């Protein structure tokens, strides 16, 4: 049957980590090394690896680990994966979903804007990616828009082997853990950027003022404005 490639995947909550994992497990021989047993562990897919621990919004994810470089992160792992997959969502759609998730889960109130965590989380992974070619970034938008193309490209980079009968399986997944059913309306909400209608000019300007332009650019996004 061949060896299963070992992966670790990461992303902030509401970034599409479960969606990507479901897709890959359906079509490829892959083993995810992530674990939910300890949410402060480096094996947890939402692990807060940034240095500014005072903005970790939920106590379960709090940790005191300071990681100056990628080598220091990898030394924490008992089993080193073949690759690391980092999933991001457009910061504007992510912020809306993240804020709703925090309220749903009764997270403690925070004194900072959540977009700062977006900057720090992905900024740290981008820094690590300059030190290793084992880190691959995936945009949730691309995964929705060109599912098969993104999966094929990822499989080629990572060296994934297809599961038996995978060619007969659709890449469409209607529902993943911790998410609502994926309807066409919800798909268009992302692909047609309808989430921007949830912001007024002041709110959007606040996000734009706080967003790290380097992080946004390197992840493949751009700052948005409201016309008129």
Coordinates of C-alpha atoms in Angstrom, one line a residue, residues 25-134:
X25 CA -7.7 12.0 4.1
X26 CA -10.4 11.2 1.6
X27 CA -8.1 11.1 -1.4
X28 CA -4.6 10.4 -0.2
X29 CA -2.5 8.1 2.0
X30 CA -1.6 10.6 4.6
X31 CA -1.1 10.7 8.4
X32 CA -1.7 13.8 10.3
X33 CA 0.4 14.0 13.5
X34 CA -1.7 16.7 15.1
X35 CA -3.4 16.0 18.4
X36 CA -6.2 17.7 20.4
X37 CA -5.3 16.1 23.7
X38 CA -3.5 19.2 24.9
X39 CA -4.5 22.4 23.3
X40 CA -1.3 24.2 24.5
X41 CA 0.8 21.6 22.7
X42 CA 2.8 22.3 19.5
X43 CA 0.9 19.3 18.0
X44 CA -2.4 21.2 18.3
X45 CA -3.4 22.6 14.9
X46 CA -4.2 26.0 16.5
X47 CA -1.0 26.1 18.5
X48 CA -0.1 29.7 19.3
X49 CA 3.6 29.8 18.3
X50 CA 3.9 33.6 18.4
X51 CA 5.9 35.2 21.3
X52 CA 3.2 37.6 22.5
X53 CA 1.5 35.2 24.8
X54 CA -0.6 37.9 26.5
X55 CA -2.9 38.0 23.5
X56 CA -3.7 34.3 23.5
X57 CA -7.5 34.6 23.7
X58 CA -8.5 31.3 25.2
X59 CA -6.7 29.9 28.3
X60 CA -6.7 26.3 26.9
X61 CA -4.3 27.5 24.2
X62 CA -2.0 29.4 26.5
X63 CA 1.7 28.3 26.5
X64 CA 5.0 29.8 27.6
X65 CA 7.1 28.5 24.7
X66 CA 9.4 31.1 23.1
X67 CA 10.5 29.9 19.7
X68 CA 13.2 32.1 18.1
X69 CA 13.5 30.0 15.0
X70 CA 12.1 27.0 13.1
X71 CA 14.8 24.7 14.5
X72 CA 13.7 25.4 18.0
X73 CA 10.1 24.6 17.1
X74 CA 11.0 21.3 15.4
X75 CA 13.1 20.2 18.4
X76 CA 9.8 20.1 20.4
X77 CA 8.4 17.3 18.2
X78 CA 8.9 13.6 19.0
X79 CA 8.0 12.7 15.4
X80 CA 9.1 15.2 12.7
X81 CA 6.7 15.4 9.8
X82 CA 7.6 15.4 6.1
X83 CA 5.9 18.7 5.7
X84 CA 3.9 21.4 7.5
X85 CA 0.7 22.8 5.9
X86 CA -0.4 26.2 7.1
X87 CA -4.0 27.2 6.1
X88 CA -5.1 30.8 6.0
X89 CA -8.4 32.6 5.3
X90 CA -8.8 36.1 3.9
X91 CA -8.4 38.3 7.0
X92 CA -11.8 40.0 6.5
X93 CA -13.8 36.8 6.3
X94 CA -11.7 35.2 9.0
X95 CA -12.2 38.0 11.5
X96 CA -16.0 37.8 11.2
X97 CA -16.0 34.0 11.6
X98 CA -13.4 34.1 14.4
X99 CA -15.3 36.7 16.4
X100 CA -18.5 34.7 16.1
X101 CA -16.6 31.6 17.2
X102 CA -15.2 33.3 20.2
X103 CA -18.7 34.4 21.3
X104 CA -20.1 30.9 20.7
X105 CA -17.4 29.3 22.8
X106 CA -17.7 32.0 25.5
X107 CA -14.1 33.0 25.2
X108 CA -13.0 35.7 27.7
X109 CA -13.2 39.3 26.5
X110 CA -9.9 40.6 25.2
X111 CA -8.5 44.1 25.2
X112 CA -6.8 43.8 21.8
X113 CA -8.2 43.6 18.3
X114 CA -8.3 40.0 17.0
X115 CA -6.6 41.0 13.7
X116 CA -3.4 41.4 15.7
X117 CA -3.4 37.7 16.4
X118 CA -3.8 37.1 12.7
X119 CA -0.7 39.2 12.1
X120 CA 1.4 37.4 14.7
X121 CA 0.3 33.8 14.0
X122 CA 0.9 33.9 10.3
X123 CA 3.8 36.3 10.6
X124 CA 5.6 33.7 12.7
X125 CA 4.9 30.9 10.2
X126 CA 6.1 33.1 7.3
X127 CA 9.3 33.8 9.2
X128 CA 9.8 30.1 9.8
X129 CA 9.2 29.4 6.1
X130 CA 12.3 31.4 5.3
X131 CA 14.3 28.9 7.3
X132 CA 12.8 25.7 5.8
X133 CA 11.3 24.5 2.5
X134 CA 9.0 22.1 4.4

